[in-house]
Amino acid sequence: MTRRFLFFLLAFLILTCTAYAAPLQPGFKTLGIWDPAKNVRLDFAVWYPSRSAPFQVNYGDWNFSAARGRPPVEGKHPLILLSHDSAGSRFSLHELASELARNGFVVLAFTHPGDNVDDMGALFMPVQVTDRAKQLTQALDIALADPETAPLIDPDRIGVLGVGPGGTAAMLIAGARLDATGWPIYCAGKEENADPYCTPWARQRMGAFSTTPNLSAPYRDRRVRAAAAVSPSYAMMFTPASLSRIRIPLLLLRAERTPLYTLQHAERLLSAMPQPPQLGVLPDADTASLMSSCGGNLDQTLPEMCLAVSPSRRKAIQAKMAAESAAFFLKYLGTPNPPPLPPEPEDNPQITSHPATPEKNAARKKKR
């Protein structure tokens, strides 16, 4: 071999190794899917792991950094379905989605019809969470069938993460059932303006919510193996029995600077869960800071969310939320061949005690 050949061979090997050692970056693309049977169009934002350098992406009112349209890292990756807060959209959690992509996840986000920054008509109605759960399942169906996304996804490693009512929908996907037993006494002794659920307008809607036929219908999607709920809502619509159906790992993230009524929802859920979730705390977080940084005209059209938090505090909270979420999903979805799912609980509405554990079953057998 000549020296020149050896030099070029060495340079090639160095470049190759450097490329493979390059850190993961957030790739990005958009998809528009039309379902003629349901007369519904869903526009998706998809983040995925890439080796390409990110650059500024301007998409309507949102500005963020991603390797738009660049090749993904080869192989099948775990998928996270992302459900935004009420005043959000498919882009309003872009910092969280980008960080998950840097950790090897494909992230699928879309704007929930009827509950978003432009249309909040579903507020305080059951469809605000039940339709979200249905849409998340529909989005998963689309992602696993679409030729652009299906090759990227490991169907055995799927998670869901939601904020606000999105967190409630994530719990429904995880197996929880709605139960209005606690609603009649929820507003007792509260002033109308102390809790948005207890204003005359909201109480009228919540009353209809609590009497909805088939309210406790299941929305569990057994393809989902881990779930995260950030500052979830509607805690009064769950009981220990209805929450005991969650048999997959669950992360509950509390936003500590949210109004007292919102914080109480996280506390209420935590105390009602027979199987304690993994608990994370976002000490300085409030509703506005759970949304990614805005851009374009949103600062003027949505100042109560975009300008209510200093950029530094928002950045810190977004980083904390992303780190907690990434660590949780890496733990349960980060490696191929996750453990098998636990059996589903029997559909017995009379169950009010904690579900039996293997240790309890073994103890019962010994007694016999």
Short mmCIF file of C-alpha atoms in Angstrom, two decimals:
data_model
loop_
_atom_site.label_atom_id
_atom_site.label_comp_id
_atom_site.label_asym_id
_atom_site.label_seq_id
_atom_site.Cartn_x
_atom_site.Cartn_y
_atom_site.Cartn_z
CA MET A 1 0.00 0.00 0.00
CA THR A 2 1.18 3.51 -0.74
CA ARG A 3 1.33 6.19 1.88
CA ARG A 4 -1.29 8.17 -0.01
CA PHE A 5 -3.71 5.25 0.03
CA LEU A 6 -3.16 4.69 3.74
CA PHE A 7 -3.74 8.38 4.39
CA PHE A 8 -7.07 8.40 2.54
CA LEU A 9 -8.11 5.15 4.22
CA LEU A 10 -7.36 6.62 7.64
CA ALA A 11 -9.22 9.83 6.81
CA PHE A 12 -12.23 7.81 5.62
CA LEU A 13 -12.28 5.78 8.83
CA ILE A 14 -12.03 8.92 10.97
CA LEU A 15 -14.90 10.59 9.11
CA THR A 16 -17.00 7.43 9.31
CA CYS A 17 -16.45 7.02 13.04
CA THR A 18 -17.16 10.71 13.61
CA ALA A 19 -20.42 10.46 11.71
CA TYR A 20 -21.56 7.45 13.72
CA ALA A 21 -20.52 9.13 16.97
CA ALA A 22 -22.41 12.34 16.18
CA PRO A 23 -25.12 13.02 18.76
CA LEU A 24 -28.73 12.52 17.80
CA GLN A 25 -30.57 15.59 16.56
CA PRO A 26 -34.30 16.26 16.10
CA GLY A 27 -35.41 15.55 12.57
CA PHE A 28 -38.80 16.96 11.62
CA LYS A 29 -41.53 16.56 9.02
CA THR A 30 -45.25 17.25 8.67
CA LEU A 31 -47.98 14.92 7.46
CA GLY A 32 -51.57 15.59 6.46
CA ILE A 33 -53.89 12.59 6.60
CA TRP A 34 -57.48 12.64 5.40
CA ASP A 35 -59.92 10.03 6.65
CA PRO A 36 -62.85 10.06 4.17
CA ALA A 37 -64.88 7.58 6.24
CA LYS A 38 -64.91 9.95 9.23
CA ASN A 39 -64.62 13.19 7.23
CA VAL A 40 -61.63 14.18 9.39
CA ARG A 41 -58.26 15.64 8.46
CA LEU A 42 -55.42 15.36 10.94
CA ASP A 43 -52.26 17.38 10.39
CA PHE A 44 -49.30 15.79 12.16
CA ALA A 45 -45.97 17.15 13.28
CA VAL A 46 -43.40 14.35 13.46
CA TRP A 47 -40.07 14.59 15.24
CA TYR A 48 -37.54 11.75 14.87
CA PRO A 49 -33.87 11.03 15.62
CA SER A 50 -31.48 12.20 12.92
CA ARG A 51 -27.73 12.70 12.54
CA SER A 52 -28.15 15.88 10.47
CA ALA A 53 -27.50 19.30 11.96
CA PRO A 54 -30.68 21.19 12.93
CA PHE A 55 -31.54 24.60 11.53
CA GLN A 56 -34.22 27.23 12.07
CA VAL A 57 -37.71 26.11 11.09
CA ASN A 58 -40.47 28.69 10.74
CA TYR A 59 -43.89 27.13 10.66
CA GLY A 60 -46.70 29.66 10.92
CA ASP A 61 -46.49 31.26 14.35
CA TRP A 62 -43.91 28.79 15.62
CA ASN A 63 -40.12 28.94 15.33
CA PHE A 64 -37.89 26.08 16.43
CA SER A 65 -34.69 24.27 15.55
CA ALA A 66 -34.84 20.91 13.73
CA ALA A 67 -33.35 19.02 10.81
CA ARG A 68 -36.46 19.37 8.71
CA GLY A 69 -36.76 16.74 5.99
CA ARG A 70 -33.36 15.23 6.75
CA PRO A 71 -32.86 11.43 6.85
CA PRO A 72 -33.75 9.62 10.07
CA VAL A 73 -31.40 7.31 11.93
CA GLU A 74 -31.89 3.83 10.51
CA GLY A 75 -33.87 1.27 12.46
CA LYS A 76 -37.11 1.17 14.41
CA HIS A 77 -37.52 3.54 17.32
CA PRO A 78 -39.93 3.89 20.23
CA LEU A 79 -42.89 6.19 19.56
CA ILE A 80 -44.42 8.84 21.86
CA LEU A 81 -47.90 10.20 21.12
CA LEU A 82 -48.06 13.81 22.29
CA SER A 83 -51.30 15.47 23.46
CA HIS A 84 -51.14 19.25 23.98
CA ASP A 85 -52.92 21.42 26.57
CA SER A 86 -56.22 23.17 25.78
CA ALA A 87 -54.66 26.38 24.49
CA GLY A 88 -52.13 24.47 22.41
CA SER A 89 -51.51 22.91 19.03
CA ARG A 90 -49.28 20.29 17.39
CA PHE A 91 -46.33 22.71 17.75
CA SER A 92 -46.89 23.97 21.29
CA LEU A 93 -44.69 21.25 22.84
CA HIS A 94 -41.91 21.48 20.25
CA GLU A 95 -39.10 21.76 22.82
CA LEU A 96 -40.27 18.61 24.59
CA ALA A 97 -40.66 16.78 21.27
CA SER A 98 -37.18 17.83 20.14
CA GLU A 99 -35.57 16.56 23.34
CA LEU A 100 -37.37 13.23 23.07
CA ALA A 101 -36.09 12.92 19.49
CA ARG A 102 -32.54 13.60 20.74
CA ASN A 103 -33.04 10.62 23.05
CA GLY A 104 -34.01 8.31 20.19
CA PHE A 105 -37.81 8.64 20.12
CA VAL A 106 -40.18 9.30 17.26
CA VAL A 107 -42.78 11.84 18.44
CA LEU A 108 -46.18 12.27 16.83
CA ALA A 109 -48.18 15.42 17.65
CA PHE A 110 -51.36 16.83 16.17
CA THR A 111 -53.86 19.56 16.96
CA HIS A 112 -56.91 18.19 18.79
CA PRO A 113 -60.10 19.27 16.97
CA GLY A 114 -62.44 21.21 19.26
CA ASP A 115 -59.85 21.74 22.01
CA ASN A 116 -56.97 23.92 20.85
CA VAL A 117 -55.71 27.48 20.73
CA ASP A 118 -58.30 28.43 18.07
CA ASP A 119 -61.29 26.43 19.29
CA MET A 120 -62.02 25.54 22.92
CA GLY A 121 -65.65 24.56 22.43
CA ALA A 122 -65.15 21.22 24.19
CA LEU A 123 -64.12 22.82 27.50
CA PHE A 124 -65.76 21.13 30.55
CA MET A 125 -67.41 18.52 28.35
CA PRO A 126 -66.61 14.79 28.29
CA VAL A 127 -65.47 14.98 24.67
CA GLN A 128 -62.59 17.17 25.82
CA VAL A 129 -60.91 14.04 27.15
CA THR A 130 -62.80 11.13 25.53
CA ASP A 131 -62.41 12.52 22.00
CA ARG A 132 -58.74 13.14 22.72
CA ALA A 133 -58.33 9.50 23.71
CA LYS A 134 -60.07 8.36 20.53
CA GLN A 135 -57.93 10.71 18.44
CA LEU A 136 -54.74 9.39 20.03
CA THR A 137 -55.74 5.84 19.10
CA GLN A 138 -56.63 7.02 15.59
CA ALA A 139 -53.26 8.78 15.31
CA LEU A 140 -51.49 5.59 16.33
CA ASP A 141 -53.41 3.63 13.70
CA ILE A 142 -52.31 6.17 11.09
CA ALA A 143 -48.67 6.22 12.21
CA LEU A 144 -48.37 2.42 12.08
CA ALA A 145 -49.93 2.29 8.61
CA ASP A 146 -48.45 5.35 6.90
CA PRO A 147 -45.48 4.50 4.62
CA GLU A 148 -43.52 7.54 5.86
CA THR A 149 -43.77 6.79 9.58
CA ALA A 150 -44.34 3.03 9.89
CA PRO A 151 -40.72 2.06 9.00
CA LEU A 152 -39.45 4.30 11.84
CA ILE A 153 -41.60 2.83 14.63
CA ASP A 154 -41.14 -0.19 16.85
CA PRO A 155 -44.78 -1.25 17.47
CA ASP A 156 -43.78 -2.91 20.76
CA ARG A 157 -42.44 0.34 22.25
CA ILE A 158 -45.21 2.94 22.26
CA GLY A 159 -45.91 5.58 24.89
CA VAL A 160 -48.25 8.53 25.35
CA LEU A 161 -47.64 11.89 27.03
CA GLY A 162 -50.25 14.57 27.63
CA VAL A 163 -50.49 17.99 29.30
CA GLY A 164 -53.64 19.22 31.10
CA PRO A 165 -56.63 17.44 29.54
CA GLY A 166 -54.05 15.68 27.39
CA GLY A 167 -52.70 14.14 30.58
CA THR A 168 -56.20 12.99 31.47
CA ALA A 169 -56.57 11.44 28.01
CA ALA A 170 -53.21 9.71 28.50
CA MET A 171 -54.56 8.11 31.68
CA LEU A 172 -57.64 6.90 29.78
CA ILE A 173 -55.36 5.39 27.13
CA ALA A 174 -53.42 3.75 29.98
CA GLY A 175 -56.60 2.09 31.28
CA ALA A 176 -58.32 4.50 33.67
CA ARG A 177 -62.10 4.92 33.46
CA LEU A 178 -64.14 8.05 34.12
CA ASP A 179 -66.40 7.91 37.18
CA ALA A 180 -68.50 10.93 38.23
CA THR A 181 -69.05 9.78 41.83
CA GLY A 182 -66.97 12.64 43.22
CA TRP A 183 -68.47 15.47 41.15
CA PRO A 184 -71.63 16.27 43.21
CA ILE A 185 -69.54 17.31 46.24
CA TYR A 186 -66.56 18.82 44.41
CA CYS A 187 -67.77 22.43 44.51
CA ALA A 188 -69.28 22.24 48.00
CA GLY A 189 -68.13 25.22 50.06
CA LYS A 190 -66.16 26.79 47.20
CA GLU A 191 -66.69 30.32 45.93
CA GLU A 192 -67.62 30.54 42.26
CA ASN A 193 -64.44 32.35 41.26
CA ALA A 194 -62.11 30.16 43.33
CA ASP A 195 -62.25 27.26 40.90
CA PRO A 196 -63.05 27.43 37.16
CA TYR A 197 -64.93 24.13 37.42
CA CYS A 198 -67.36 25.75 39.87
CA THR A 199 -68.50 28.85 37.95
CA PRO A 200 -72.20 28.73 36.95
CA TRP A 201 -71.32 28.17 33.29
CA ALA A 202 -68.82 25.41 34.05
CA ARG A 203 -71.08 23.72 36.62
CA GLN A 204 -73.83 23.46 34.02
CA ARG A 205 -71.46 21.76 31.60
CA MET A 206 -69.90 19.59 34.29
CA GLY A 207 -73.37 18.51 35.40
CA ALA A 208 -74.05 17.29 31.87
CA PHE A 209 -70.57 15.70 31.88
CA SER A 210 -71.37 13.71 35.02
CA THR A 211 -74.64 12.33 33.61
CA THR A 212 -73.26 11.36 30.20
CA PRO A 213 -74.48 7.89 29.20
CA ASN A 214 -71.78 5.23 29.19
CA LEU A 215 -69.36 7.64 30.85
CA SER A 216 -67.18 4.82 32.17
CA ALA A 217 -66.55 3.32 28.71
CA PRO A 218 -62.99 1.98 28.22
CA TYR A 219 -60.44 3.83 26.08
CA ARG A 220 -57.46 1.60 26.86
CA ASP A 221 -55.11 1.04 23.93
CA ARG A 222 -53.07 -2.08 24.67
CA ARG A 223 -50.39 -1.05 22.20
CA VAL A 224 -49.37 1.70 24.64
CA ARG A 225 -46.89 0.43 27.24
CA ALA A 226 -46.08 3.58 29.24
CA ALA A 227 -47.89 6.87 29.89
CA ALA A 228 -47.04 10.30 31.29
CA ALA A 229 -49.55 12.87 32.57
CA VAL A 230 -48.36 16.45 33.13
CA SER A 231 -50.64 18.53 35.37
CA PRO A 232 -53.70 16.43 34.44
CA SER A 233 -57.24 17.73 34.95
CA TYR A 234 -60.65 16.30 35.94
CA ALA A 235 -59.39 14.47 39.03
CA MET A 236 -62.92 14.54 40.47
CA MET A 237 -63.98 12.27 37.61
CA PHE A 238 -61.88 9.34 38.85
CA THR A 239 -62.09 6.98 41.81
CA PRO A 240 -59.59 4.49 43.25
CA ALA A 241 -61.51 1.70 41.52
CA SER A 242 -61.48 3.42 38.11
CA LEU A 243 -57.78 4.30 38.45
CA SER A 244 -56.85 0.76 39.53
CA ARG A 245 -57.21 -0.31 35.90
CA ILE A 246 -53.93 1.41 35.03
CA ARG A 247 -51.50 -1.53 34.84
CA ILE A 248 -48.70 0.07 32.83
CA PRO A 249 -45.95 2.41 34.11
CA LEU A 250 -47.32 5.92 34.69
CA LEU A 251 -45.42 9.17 35.27
CA LEU A 252 -47.35 11.95 37.04
CA LEU A 253 -45.68 15.38 36.74
CA ARG A 254 -46.98 18.08 39.08
CA ALA A 255 -46.68 21.74 38.13
CA GLU A 256 -46.16 23.38 41.52
CA ARG A 257 -47.02 26.98 40.57
CA THR A 258 -50.37 26.21 38.97
CA PRO A 259 -53.44 27.57 40.81
CA LEU A 260 -54.40 25.70 43.95
CA TYR A 261 -57.36 23.96 42.31
CA THR A 262 -55.09 22.57 39.57
CA LEU A 263 -52.45 21.42 42.01
CA GLN A 264 -55.16 19.68 44.01
CA HIS A 265 -56.03 17.62 40.94
CA ALA A 266 -52.56 16.08 40.89
CA GLU A 267 -52.72 15.50 44.66
CA ARG A 268 -56.18 13.98 44.39
CA LEU A 269 -55.10 11.61 41.63
CA LEU A 270 -51.94 10.65 43.49
CA SER A 271 -53.84 9.78 46.67
CA ALA A 272 -56.50 7.84 44.75
CA MET A 273 -54.18 5.59 42.74
CA PRO A 274 -53.96 2.10 44.26
CA GLN A 275 -50.70 1.56 42.39
CA PRO A 276 -48.61 4.72 42.97
CA PRO A 277 -47.23 6.27 39.79
CA GLN A 278 -43.73 7.59 39.38
CA LEU A 279 -43.99 11.16 40.67
CA GLY A 280 -42.08 14.10 39.26
CA VAL A 281 -42.22 17.72 40.37
CA LEU A 282 -41.81 20.87 38.26
CA PRO A 283 -41.24 23.39 41.08
CA ASP A 284 -41.61 26.68 39.16
CA ALA A 285 -44.05 25.49 36.51
CA ASP A 286 -47.45 26.97 35.79
CA THR A 287 -49.86 26.45 32.91
CA ALA A 288 -48.20 29.01 30.63
CA SER A 289 -44.68 27.67 31.19
CA LEU A 290 -45.75 24.14 30.20
CA MET A 291 -46.04 25.43 26.64
CA SER A 292 -42.91 25.89 24.51
CA SER A 293 -41.64 29.32 23.57
CA CYS A 294 -43.86 31.15 21.11
CA GLY A 295 -42.97 32.95 17.92
CA GLY A 296 -44.41 35.08 15.16
CA ASN A 297 -47.75 36.65 15.97
CA LEU A 298 -48.54 34.43 18.97
CA ASP A 299 -46.93 36.88 21.40
CA GLN A 300 -49.68 39.35 20.44
CA THR A 301 -52.59 36.96 19.91
CA LEU A 302 -51.91 34.76 22.95
CA PRO A 303 -50.10 37.05 25.44
CA GLU A 304 -51.60 35.32 28.50
CA MET A 305 -49.63 32.19 27.58
CA CYS A 306 -46.67 33.52 25.61
CA LEU A 307 -45.69 36.58 27.64
CA ALA A 308 -46.73 35.47 31.13
CA VAL A 309 -43.41 33.71 31.76
CA SER A 310 -39.86 35.01 31.45
CA PRO A 311 -37.83 33.28 28.72
CA SER A 312 -35.32 31.99 31.26
CA ARG A 313 -37.97 30.42 33.51
CA ARG A 314 -39.76 28.87 30.55
CA LYS A 315 -36.49 27.43 29.26
CA ALA A 316 -35.66 25.90 32.64
CA ILE A 317 -39.11 24.37 33.05
CA GLN A 318 -39.15 23.00 29.52
CA ALA A 319 -35.74 21.41 30.12
CA LYS A 320 -36.88 19.88 33.43
CA MET A 321 -40.10 18.50 31.92
CA ALA A 322 -38.18 17.05 28.97
CA ALA A 323 -35.52 15.48 31.20
CA GLU A 324 -38.10 13.85 33.50
CA SER A 325 -40.12 12.57 30.54
CA ALA A 326 -37.12 11.28 28.58
CA ALA A 327 -35.71 9.45 31.63
CA PHE A 328 -39.08 7.80 32.30
CA PHE A 329 -39.66 6.64 28.73
CA LEU A 330 -36.05 5.51 28.31
CA LYS A 331 -36.48 3.35 31.40
CA TYR A 332 -39.56 1.57 30.08
CA LEU A 333 -39.30 1.89 26.29
CA GLY A 334 -35.62 2.54 25.67
CA THR A 335 -34.56 -1.03 24.89
CA PRO A 336 -36.09 -3.50 22.41
CA ASN A 337 -38.17 -6.43 23.63
CA PRO A 338 -39.85 -4.82 26.66
CA PRO A 339 -41.42 -7.18 29.21
CA PRO A 340 -44.91 -8.49 28.40
CA LEU A 341 -47.90 -6.41 29.38
CA PRO A 342 -49.69 -7.35 32.61
CA PRO A 343 -53.15 -8.90 32.28
CA GLU A 344 -56.09 -6.56 32.00
CA PRO A 345 -58.36 -6.33 35.09
CA GLU A 346 -61.75 -7.99 34.88
CA ASP A 347 -64.59 -5.68 33.91
CA ASN A 348 -66.29 -5.75 37.31
CA PRO A 349 -67.73 -2.39 38.44
CA GLN A 350 -68.13 -3.72 42.00
CA ILE A 351 -64.36 -3.83 42.60
CA THR A 352 -63.44 -1.17 45.15
CA SER A 353 -60.36 -2.69 46.79
CA HIS A 354 -56.78 -2.54 45.61
CA PRO A 355 -55.96 -5.03 42.85
CA ALA A 356 -54.33 -8.24 43.99
CA THR A 357 -50.56 -8.45 43.67
CA PRO A 358 -48.50 -11.62 43.14
CA GLU A 359 -47.35 -11.35 46.78
CA LYS A 360 -50.94 -11.20 48.02
CA ASN A 361 -51.95 -14.14 45.85
CA ALA A 362 -49.03 -16.19 47.17
CA ALA A 363 -50.01 -15.35 50.75
CA ARG A 364 -53.59 -16.46 50.11
CA LYS A 365 -52.42 -19.78 48.72
CA LYS A 366 -50.29 -20.38 51.83
CA LYS A 367 -53.29 -19.71 54.07
CA ARG A 368 -55.32 -22.26 52.18
#
